[in-house]
XYZ file of C-alpha atoms in Angstrom:
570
model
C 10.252 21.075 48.572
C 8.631 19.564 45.430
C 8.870 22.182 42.339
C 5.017 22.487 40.912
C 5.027 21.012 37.370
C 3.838 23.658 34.651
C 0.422 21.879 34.129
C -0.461 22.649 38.421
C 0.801 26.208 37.419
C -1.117 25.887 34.743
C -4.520 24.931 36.545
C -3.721 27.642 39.090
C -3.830 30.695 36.653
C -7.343 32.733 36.348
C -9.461 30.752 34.064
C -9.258 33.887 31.194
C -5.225 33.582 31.887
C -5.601 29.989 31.736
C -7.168 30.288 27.876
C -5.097 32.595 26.772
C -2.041 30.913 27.716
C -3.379 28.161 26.219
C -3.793 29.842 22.822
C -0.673 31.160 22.944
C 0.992 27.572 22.939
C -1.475 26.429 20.316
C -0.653 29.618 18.260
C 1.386 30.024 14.895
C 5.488 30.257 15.200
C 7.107 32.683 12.913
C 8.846 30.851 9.830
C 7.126 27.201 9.793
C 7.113 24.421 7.219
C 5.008 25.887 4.540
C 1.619 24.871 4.318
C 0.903 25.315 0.903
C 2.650 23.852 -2.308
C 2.807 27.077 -3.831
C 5.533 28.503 -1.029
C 9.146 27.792 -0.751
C 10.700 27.852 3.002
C 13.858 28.942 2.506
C 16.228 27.937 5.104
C 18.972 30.166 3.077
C 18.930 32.485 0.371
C 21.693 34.496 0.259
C 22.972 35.981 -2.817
C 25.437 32.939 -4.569
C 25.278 29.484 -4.708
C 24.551 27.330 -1.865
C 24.342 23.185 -2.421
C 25.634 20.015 -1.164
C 22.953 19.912 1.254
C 23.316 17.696 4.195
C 20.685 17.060 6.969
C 20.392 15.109 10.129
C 17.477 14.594 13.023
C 18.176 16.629 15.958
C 16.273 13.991 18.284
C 13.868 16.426 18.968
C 11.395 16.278 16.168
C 14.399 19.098 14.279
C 17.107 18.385 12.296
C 20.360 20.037 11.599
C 21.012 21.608 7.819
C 24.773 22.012 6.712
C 25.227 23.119 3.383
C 28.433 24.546 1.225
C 27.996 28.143 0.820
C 29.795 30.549 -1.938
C 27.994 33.959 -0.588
C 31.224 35.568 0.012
C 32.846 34.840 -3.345
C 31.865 32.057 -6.417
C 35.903 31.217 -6.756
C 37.436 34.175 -5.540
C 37.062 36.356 -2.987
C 36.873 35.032 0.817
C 36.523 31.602 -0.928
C 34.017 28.928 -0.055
C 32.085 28.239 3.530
C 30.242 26.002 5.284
C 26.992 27.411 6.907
C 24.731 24.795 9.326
C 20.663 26.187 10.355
C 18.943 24.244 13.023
C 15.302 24.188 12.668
C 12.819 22.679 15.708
C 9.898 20.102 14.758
C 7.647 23.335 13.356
C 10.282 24.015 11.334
C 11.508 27.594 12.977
C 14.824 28.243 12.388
C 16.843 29.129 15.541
C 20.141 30.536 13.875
C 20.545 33.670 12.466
C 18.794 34.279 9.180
C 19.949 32.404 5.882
C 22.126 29.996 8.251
C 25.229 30.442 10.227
C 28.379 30.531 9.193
C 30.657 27.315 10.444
C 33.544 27.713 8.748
C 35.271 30.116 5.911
C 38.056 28.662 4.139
C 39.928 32.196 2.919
C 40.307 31.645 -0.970
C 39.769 28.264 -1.147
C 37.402 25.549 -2.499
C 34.994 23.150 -0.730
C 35.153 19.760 -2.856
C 32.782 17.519 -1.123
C 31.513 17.372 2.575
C 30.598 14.836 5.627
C 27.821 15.749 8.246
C 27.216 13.323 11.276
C 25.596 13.859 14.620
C 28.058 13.422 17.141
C 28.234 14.239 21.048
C 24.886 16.262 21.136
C 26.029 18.097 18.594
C 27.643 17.523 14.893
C 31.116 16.447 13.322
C 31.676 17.843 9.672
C 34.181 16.857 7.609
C 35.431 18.715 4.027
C 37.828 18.292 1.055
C 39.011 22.043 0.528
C 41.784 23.489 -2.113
C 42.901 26.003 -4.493
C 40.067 26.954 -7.059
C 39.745 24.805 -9.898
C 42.684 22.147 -8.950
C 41.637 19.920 -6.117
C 41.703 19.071 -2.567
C 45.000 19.050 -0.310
C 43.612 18.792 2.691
C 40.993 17.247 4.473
C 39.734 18.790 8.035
C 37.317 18.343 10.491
C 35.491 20.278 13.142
C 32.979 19.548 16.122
C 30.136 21.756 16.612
C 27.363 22.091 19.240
C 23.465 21.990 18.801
C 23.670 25.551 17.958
C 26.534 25.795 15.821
C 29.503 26.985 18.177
C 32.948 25.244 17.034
C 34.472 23.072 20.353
C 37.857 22.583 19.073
C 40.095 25.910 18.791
C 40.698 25.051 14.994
C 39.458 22.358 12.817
C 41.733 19.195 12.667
C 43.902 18.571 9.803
C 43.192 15.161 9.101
C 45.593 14.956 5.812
C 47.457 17.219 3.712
C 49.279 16.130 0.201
C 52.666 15.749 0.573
C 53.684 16.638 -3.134
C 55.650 15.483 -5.333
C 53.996 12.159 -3.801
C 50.674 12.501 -2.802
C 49.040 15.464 -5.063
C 45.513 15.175 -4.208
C 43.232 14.858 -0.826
C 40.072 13.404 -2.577
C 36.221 13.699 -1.624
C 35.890 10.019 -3.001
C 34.725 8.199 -0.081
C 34.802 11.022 2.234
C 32.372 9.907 4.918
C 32.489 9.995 9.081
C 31.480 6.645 10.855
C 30.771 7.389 14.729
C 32.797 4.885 17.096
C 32.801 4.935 20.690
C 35.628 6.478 21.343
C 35.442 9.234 18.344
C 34.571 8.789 14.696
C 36.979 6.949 11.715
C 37.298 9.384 8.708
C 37.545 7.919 5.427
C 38.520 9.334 1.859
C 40.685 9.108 -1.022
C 44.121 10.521 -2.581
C 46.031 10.457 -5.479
C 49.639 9.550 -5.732
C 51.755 11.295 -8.804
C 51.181 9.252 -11.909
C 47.521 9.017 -11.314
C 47.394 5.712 -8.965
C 44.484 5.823 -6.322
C 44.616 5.156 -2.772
C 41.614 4.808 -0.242
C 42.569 5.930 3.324
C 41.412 7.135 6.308
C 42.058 8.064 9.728
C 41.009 7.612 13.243
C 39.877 10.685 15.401
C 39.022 11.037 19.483
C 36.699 13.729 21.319
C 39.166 16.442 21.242
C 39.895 16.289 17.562
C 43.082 14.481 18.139
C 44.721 12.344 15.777
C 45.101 8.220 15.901
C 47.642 7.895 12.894
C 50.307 9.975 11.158
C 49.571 11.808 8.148
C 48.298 9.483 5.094
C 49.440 6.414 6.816
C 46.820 3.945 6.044
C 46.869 3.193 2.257
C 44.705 0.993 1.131
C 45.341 -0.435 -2.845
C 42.443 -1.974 -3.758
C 43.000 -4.171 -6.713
C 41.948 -7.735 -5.678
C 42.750 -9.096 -9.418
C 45.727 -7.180 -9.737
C 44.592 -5.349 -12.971
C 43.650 -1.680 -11.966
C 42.740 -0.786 -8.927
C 39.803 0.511 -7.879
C 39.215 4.517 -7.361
C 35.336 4.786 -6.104
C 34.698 4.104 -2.493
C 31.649 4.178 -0.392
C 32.232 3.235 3.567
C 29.474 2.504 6.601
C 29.987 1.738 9.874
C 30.050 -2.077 10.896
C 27.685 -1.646 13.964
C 30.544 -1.602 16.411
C 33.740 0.413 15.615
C 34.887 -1.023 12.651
C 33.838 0.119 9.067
C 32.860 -1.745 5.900
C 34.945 -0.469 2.774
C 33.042 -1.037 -0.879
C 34.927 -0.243 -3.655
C 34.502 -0.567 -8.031
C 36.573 1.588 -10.745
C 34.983 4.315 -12.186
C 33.684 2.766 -15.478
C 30.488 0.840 -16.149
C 30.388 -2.945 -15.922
C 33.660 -2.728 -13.481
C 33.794 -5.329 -10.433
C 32.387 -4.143 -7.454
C 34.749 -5.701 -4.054
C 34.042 -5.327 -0.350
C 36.436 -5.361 2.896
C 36.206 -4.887 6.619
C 38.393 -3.252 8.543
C 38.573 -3.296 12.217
C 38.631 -0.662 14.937
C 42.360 -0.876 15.262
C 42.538 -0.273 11.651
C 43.308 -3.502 9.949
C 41.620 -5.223 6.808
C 39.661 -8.453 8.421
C 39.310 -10.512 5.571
C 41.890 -11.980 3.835
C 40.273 -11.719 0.688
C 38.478 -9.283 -0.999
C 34.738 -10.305 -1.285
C 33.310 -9.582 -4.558
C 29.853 -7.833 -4.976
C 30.308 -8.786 -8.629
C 32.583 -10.129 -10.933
C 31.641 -7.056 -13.338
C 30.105 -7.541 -16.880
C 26.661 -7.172 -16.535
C 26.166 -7.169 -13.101
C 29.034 -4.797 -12.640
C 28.653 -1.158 -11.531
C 25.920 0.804 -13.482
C 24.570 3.887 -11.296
C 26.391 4.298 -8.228
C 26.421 1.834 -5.254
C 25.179 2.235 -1.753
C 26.083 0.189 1.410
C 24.222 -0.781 4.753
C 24.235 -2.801 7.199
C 21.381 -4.465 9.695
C 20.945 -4.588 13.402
C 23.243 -7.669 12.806
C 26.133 -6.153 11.214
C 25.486 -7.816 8.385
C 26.531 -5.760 5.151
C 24.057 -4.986 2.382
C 25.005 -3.453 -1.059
C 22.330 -2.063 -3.258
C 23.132 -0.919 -6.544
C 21.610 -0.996 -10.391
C 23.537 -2.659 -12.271
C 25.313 -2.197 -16.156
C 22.872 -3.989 -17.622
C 20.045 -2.266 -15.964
C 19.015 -4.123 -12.743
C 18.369 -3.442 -9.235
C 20.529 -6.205 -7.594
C 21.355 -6.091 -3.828
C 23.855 -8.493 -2.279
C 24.350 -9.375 1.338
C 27.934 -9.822 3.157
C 28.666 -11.635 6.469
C 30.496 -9.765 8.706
C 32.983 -12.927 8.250
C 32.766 -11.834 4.763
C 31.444 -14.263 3.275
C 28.424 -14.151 0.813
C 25.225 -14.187 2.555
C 22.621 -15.702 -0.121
C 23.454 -18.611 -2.659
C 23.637 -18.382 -6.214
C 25.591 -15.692 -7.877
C 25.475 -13.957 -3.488
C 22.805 -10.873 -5.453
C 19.248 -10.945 -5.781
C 17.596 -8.736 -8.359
C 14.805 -7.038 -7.048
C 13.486 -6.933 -10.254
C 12.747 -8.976 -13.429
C 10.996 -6.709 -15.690
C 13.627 -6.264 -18.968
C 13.307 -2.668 -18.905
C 16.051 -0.651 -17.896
C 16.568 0.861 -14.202
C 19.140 3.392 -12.641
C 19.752 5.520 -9.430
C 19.030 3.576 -6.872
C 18.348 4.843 -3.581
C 17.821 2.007 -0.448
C 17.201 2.237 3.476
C 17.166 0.125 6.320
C 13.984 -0.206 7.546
C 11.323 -2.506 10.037
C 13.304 -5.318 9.199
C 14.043 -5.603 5.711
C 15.448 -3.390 2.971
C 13.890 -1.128 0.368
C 14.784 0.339 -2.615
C 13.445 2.456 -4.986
C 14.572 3.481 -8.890
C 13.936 4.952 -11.692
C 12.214 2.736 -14.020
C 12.017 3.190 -17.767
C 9.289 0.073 -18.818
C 6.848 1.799 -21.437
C 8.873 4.623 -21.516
C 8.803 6.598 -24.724
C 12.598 6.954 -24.817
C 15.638 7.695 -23.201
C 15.025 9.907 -19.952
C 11.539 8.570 -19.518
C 11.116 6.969 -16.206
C 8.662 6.019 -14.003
C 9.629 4.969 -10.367
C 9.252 1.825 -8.821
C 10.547 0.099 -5.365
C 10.772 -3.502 -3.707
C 11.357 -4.517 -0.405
C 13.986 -8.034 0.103
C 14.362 -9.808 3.776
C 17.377 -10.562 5.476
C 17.026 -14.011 3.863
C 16.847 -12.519 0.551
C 13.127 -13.074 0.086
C 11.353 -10.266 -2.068
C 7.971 -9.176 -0.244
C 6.384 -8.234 -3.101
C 5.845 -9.173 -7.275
C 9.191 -9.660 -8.748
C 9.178 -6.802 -11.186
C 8.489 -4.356 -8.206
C 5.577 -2.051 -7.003
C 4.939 0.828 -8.796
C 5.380 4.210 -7.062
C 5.166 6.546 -9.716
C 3.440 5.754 -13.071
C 3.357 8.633 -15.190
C 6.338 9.803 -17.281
C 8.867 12.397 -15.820
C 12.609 12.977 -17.111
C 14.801 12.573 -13.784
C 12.308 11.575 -10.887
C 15.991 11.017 -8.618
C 13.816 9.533 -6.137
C 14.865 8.648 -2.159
C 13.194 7.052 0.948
C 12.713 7.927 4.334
C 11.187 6.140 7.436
C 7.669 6.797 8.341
C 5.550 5.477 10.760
C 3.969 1.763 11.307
C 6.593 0.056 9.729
C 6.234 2.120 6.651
C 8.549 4.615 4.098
C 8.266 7.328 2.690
C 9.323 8.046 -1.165
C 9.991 11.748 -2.502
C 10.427 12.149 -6.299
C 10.439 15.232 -9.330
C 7.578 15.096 -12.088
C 6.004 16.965 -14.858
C 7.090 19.718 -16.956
C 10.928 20.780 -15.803
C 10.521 18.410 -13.081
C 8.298 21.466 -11.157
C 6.160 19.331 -8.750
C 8.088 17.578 -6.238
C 6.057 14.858 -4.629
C 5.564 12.166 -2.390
C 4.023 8.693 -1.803
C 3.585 6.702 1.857
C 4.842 2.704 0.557
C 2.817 0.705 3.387
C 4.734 -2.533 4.304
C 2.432 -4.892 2.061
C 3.852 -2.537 -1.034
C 0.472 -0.730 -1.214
C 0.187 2.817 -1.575
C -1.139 5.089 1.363
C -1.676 8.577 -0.963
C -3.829 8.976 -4.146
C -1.889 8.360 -7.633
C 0.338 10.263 -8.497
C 2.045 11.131 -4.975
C 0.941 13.938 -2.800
C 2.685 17.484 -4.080
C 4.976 18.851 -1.430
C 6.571 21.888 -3.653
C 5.286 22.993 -6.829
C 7.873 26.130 -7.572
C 9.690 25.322 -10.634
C 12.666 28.029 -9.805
C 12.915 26.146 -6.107
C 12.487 22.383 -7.135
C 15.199 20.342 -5.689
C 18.447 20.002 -7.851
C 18.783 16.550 -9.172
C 19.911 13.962 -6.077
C 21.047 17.597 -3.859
C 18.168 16.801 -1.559
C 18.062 14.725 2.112
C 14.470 13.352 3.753
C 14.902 13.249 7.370
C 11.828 10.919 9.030
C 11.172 11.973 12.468
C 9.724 9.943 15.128
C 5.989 10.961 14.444
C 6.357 9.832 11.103
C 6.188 12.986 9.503
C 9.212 13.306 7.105
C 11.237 16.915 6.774
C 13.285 17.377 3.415
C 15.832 19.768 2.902
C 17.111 20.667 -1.019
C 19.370 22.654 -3.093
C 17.441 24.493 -5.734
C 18.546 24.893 -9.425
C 20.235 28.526 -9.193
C 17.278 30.817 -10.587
C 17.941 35.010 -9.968
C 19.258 36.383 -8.448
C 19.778 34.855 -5.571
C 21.761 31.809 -7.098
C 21.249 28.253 -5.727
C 19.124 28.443 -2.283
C 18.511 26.056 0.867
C 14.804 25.468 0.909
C 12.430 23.067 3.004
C 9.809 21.512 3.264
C 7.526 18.638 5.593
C 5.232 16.034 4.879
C 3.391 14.617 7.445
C 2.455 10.924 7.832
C -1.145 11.427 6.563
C -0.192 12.690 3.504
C -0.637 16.631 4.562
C 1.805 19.718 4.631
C -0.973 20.619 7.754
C 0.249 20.268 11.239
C -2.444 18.163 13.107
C -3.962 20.876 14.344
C -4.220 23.215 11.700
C -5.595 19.969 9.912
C -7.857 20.048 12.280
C -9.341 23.586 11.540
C -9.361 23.646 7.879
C -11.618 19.577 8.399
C -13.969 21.252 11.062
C -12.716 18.963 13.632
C -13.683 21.069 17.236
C -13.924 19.749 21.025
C -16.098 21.614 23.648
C -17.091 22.163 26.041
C -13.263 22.983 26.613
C -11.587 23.041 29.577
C -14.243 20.262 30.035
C -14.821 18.581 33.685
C -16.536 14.577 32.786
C -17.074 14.682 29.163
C -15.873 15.929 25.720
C -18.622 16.431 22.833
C -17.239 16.588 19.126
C -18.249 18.856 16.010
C -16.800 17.553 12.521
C -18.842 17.317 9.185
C -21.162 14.753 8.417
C -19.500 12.880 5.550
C -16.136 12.566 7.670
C -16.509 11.586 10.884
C -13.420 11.067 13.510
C -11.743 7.816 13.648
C -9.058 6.099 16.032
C -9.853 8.615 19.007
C -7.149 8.725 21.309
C -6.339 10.685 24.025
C -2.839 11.348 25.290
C -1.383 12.961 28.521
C 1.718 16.392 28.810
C 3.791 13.374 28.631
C 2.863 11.863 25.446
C 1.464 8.591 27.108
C -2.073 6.992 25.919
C -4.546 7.591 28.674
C -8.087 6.726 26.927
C -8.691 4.769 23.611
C -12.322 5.514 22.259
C -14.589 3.378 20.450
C -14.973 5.483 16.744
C -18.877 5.342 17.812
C -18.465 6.888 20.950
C -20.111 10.078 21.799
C -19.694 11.933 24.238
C -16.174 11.262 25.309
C -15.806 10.337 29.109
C -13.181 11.416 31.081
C -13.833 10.813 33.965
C -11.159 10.002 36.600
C -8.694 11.660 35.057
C -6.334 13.911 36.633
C -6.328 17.476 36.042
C -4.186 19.425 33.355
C -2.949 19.329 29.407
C -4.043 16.169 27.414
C -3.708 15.982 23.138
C -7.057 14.005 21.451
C -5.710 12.736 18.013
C -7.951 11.038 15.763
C -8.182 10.410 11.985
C -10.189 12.518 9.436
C -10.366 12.124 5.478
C -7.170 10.329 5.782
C -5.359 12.651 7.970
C -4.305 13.003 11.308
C -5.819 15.451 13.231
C -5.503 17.226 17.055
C -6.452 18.900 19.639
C -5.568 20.096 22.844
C -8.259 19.406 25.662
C -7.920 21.201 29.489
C -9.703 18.908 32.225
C -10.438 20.730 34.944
């Protein structure tokens, strides 16, 4: 016997019932992305500090927040924790209040931390130790969707081993998915001060590939001093690309491959750059393609944005010095930030051309092709053009092939913005960005924030705030949607005047909206998200005709903004 779907139930109810089930669905859910600049969402604010703020798509429109958490004692006390909330596309959390709690370490320190969806649920990995010395071990731990640990106790996956090894570092501390587990990498430091990058391999059940700080990697290509900063990303497969400089400016920045049985690939090192320069300014970032190929994007000593592609052979992938500088302008340019994205990568910086001194920056981004061809002018597209100290800005995917960049600005950084970057390098919001938080005490903390795009193109970001009283440092939130809004669609809807009737409606659907901003790109979608009717901007009324009975969504375009409602044919 075929099981009615909810939209014949539905159609079955009284017509009264029918409505106001209806406007219960369309109705307000407690504790959603704020609407207004002028309110912080906290997804935590319990007393003492919570930062390091790491976030992740659920698949559902949600994401996953992990965060370390020092409610329970700021270096004493029940030590450090780990605390995750998972909120659902409207931005309702569905833990308990001010998160839940993951993991307590009992007198201990959290030193950095790794958050990747794994297995329908999430793998997090930590550095903890004694207070104020370092890490000497590094664990790991599978949860589910809602935050219930599936191994009896987190993995060990390396302790020091003094008087040899004497710290477990955070350097490089990163989880790469395979498909048969995840490789964990990160640093140590033997006894004289000599760094090591290492990592380990582990399966489903938390179980361990190699013994304790077996692979050792010395990375010192010139055999001068070898190199203590590494970044990791996965290959594409189950292998991992390993990019690694010293920690001082204008040092050479190398690159290897390892495979998934834990070998280096290459037989050389490939250097990013020879140093000088082009060496390491602001930090490095890699990624890779749909090709495997590996990208590095960093700015550079002498104050470029320079990106350089890698074979997975491992040889250079562009001519000339193997980096293209993604921009010529003389001024100088740090923090990077770069995605993967429709086909090409983009990056954004601060920028400080006609700056009035140091920590005056504007922001600016470019977008290079996988044959290192820049799309747009060769000094960049300006993204922000005013002045702001530390704009730390980052990108996220949007919709139609486009990104979205979030950035600080004005006085103590208090209005946290952002800008849509269309693919031609235009800009889809009015100068100077769109504000999406405007409390000073809540802005985001420097680079302690993580944009999340979603599939709808909206784009959810979750920071650490400065530490204002008395709660400390808090996890707040906030969403902006594709059109440049904090409104969901249909709250956009109200405040524009947008309104269907006769609704439910039998053949046709008349529209109300203001004069001066009439509906465009009318479409109408079924329960199942699929595009049943396509109207001409000039139609009136809307036919619909021969369609089936039940639930449909009309979305259209008003002012700049996407706007919807729900329609009942009958």
């Amino acid at each position: 016997m075929e099981t009615p779907s909810f939209f014949r139930l539905f159609l079955r109810l009284p017509y009264h019932w029918g409505l106001l089930l209806l406007g219960l669905l369309a109705g307000p859910a407690r504790a959603q992305f704020s609407t207004t600049p002028a309110a912080s969402q906290f997804v935590s604010n319990a007393p003492g500090n919570q930062f390091g703020v790491q976030a992740v798509a659920d698949g559902a429109g949600g994401s996953f927040v992990v965060w370390i958490d020092k409610r329970n004692g700021n270096n004493s006390g029940l030590g450090t924790g780990i605390y995750a909330q998972h909120l659902n596309a409207a931005g309702v959390p569905l833990l308990a209040a001010n998160g839940k709690r993951l993991f307590q370490t009992g007198s201990r320190d959290i030193f950095g931390m790794k958050v990747v969806p794994w297995q329908y649920g999430y793998l997090v990995a930590w550095v903890q130790g004694a207070f104020g010395v370092g890490g000497d071990t590094v664990r790991c731990q599978f949860y589910s969707a809602n935050g219930d640990q599936q191994w009896s106790i987190p993995t060990v996956v390396a302790y020091r081993t003094l008087p040899t090894v004497i710290y477990e570092s955070e350097q490089g501390l990163n989880i790469v998915p395979t498909s048969t587990g995840a490789t964990i990498t990160h640093a140590l430091a033997l006894n004289g001060g000599s760094a090591r990058f290492t990592f380990n391999k582990i399966g489903p059940t938390g179980v361990l590939s190699y013994p304790n700080n077996d692979r050792q990697v010395v990375v010192s290509p010139n055999s001068i001093f070898a190199s203590d900063y590494y970044h990791t990303v996965s290959d594409g497969a189950d292998g991992f690309y390993m990019v690694a400089s010293a920690g001082g400016f204008s040092s050479p920045i190398y690159a290897q491959h390892f495979s998934a049985a834990g070998a280096a690939t290459w037989a050389n090192y490939t250097t990013i750059s020879a140093g000088g320069a082009s060496g390491r300014g602001s930090d490095w970032q890699p990624l890779i393609d749909p090709a495997g190929n590996l990208y590095v994007a960093w700015t550079s000593n002498g104050g470029d944005p320079l990106v350089s592609k890698v074979l997975p052979s491992g040889a250079l992938g562009w001519a000339g010095a193997g980096y293209v500088a993604l921009s010529t302008d003389p001024a100088y340019q740090t923090n990077p930030y770069a995605i993967w994205h429709n086909n090409a990568l983009w990056m954004i910086w601060e920028d400080a051309r006609g700056g009035s001194g140091s920590f005056d920056y504007k922001c600016y981004a470019q977008k290079i092709d996988a044959a290192g061809a820049l799309a747009w002018d060769p000094n960049g597209v300006p993204v922000y053009s005013l002045s702001a100290a530390y704009p730390r800005p980052k990108l996220a995917p949007s919709d139609n092939g486009s990104v979205m960049a979030f950035y600080s600005t004005d006085t103590n950084a208090a209005n946290f913005r952002a800008q849509k970057i269309l693919p031609t390098g235009s800009l889809a919001f009015a100068a100077p960005g769109v504000i999406l938080h405007s409390v000073a005490d809540n802005r985001p903390y420097e680079l302690d924030y993580v944009p999340v795009g979603q599939p709808n193109g909206s784009v959810q970001v979750y920071w650490s705030s400065p530490g204002a009283a008395p709660t400390g440092r808090d996890i707040v939130a906030g969403r902006m949607q594709n059109s440049g809004t904090l409104l969901s669609s249909e709250r956009a809807a109200e405040a524009l005047g947008f309104v269907v009737y006769p609704n439910p409606a039998a053949t046709e659907l008349k529209l109300q909206f203001p004069a001066a901003d009439r509906p465009t790109g009318l479409h109408l979608y079924d329960g199942q998200g699929r595009l049943v009717r396509a109207f001409a901007d000039a139609a009136m009324p809307l036919s619909l005709r021969g369609l089936p009975v039940g639930l449909y969504v009309l979305r259209a375009t008003m002012d700049g903004q996407e706007v919807s409602r729900r329609v009942v044919v009958e």
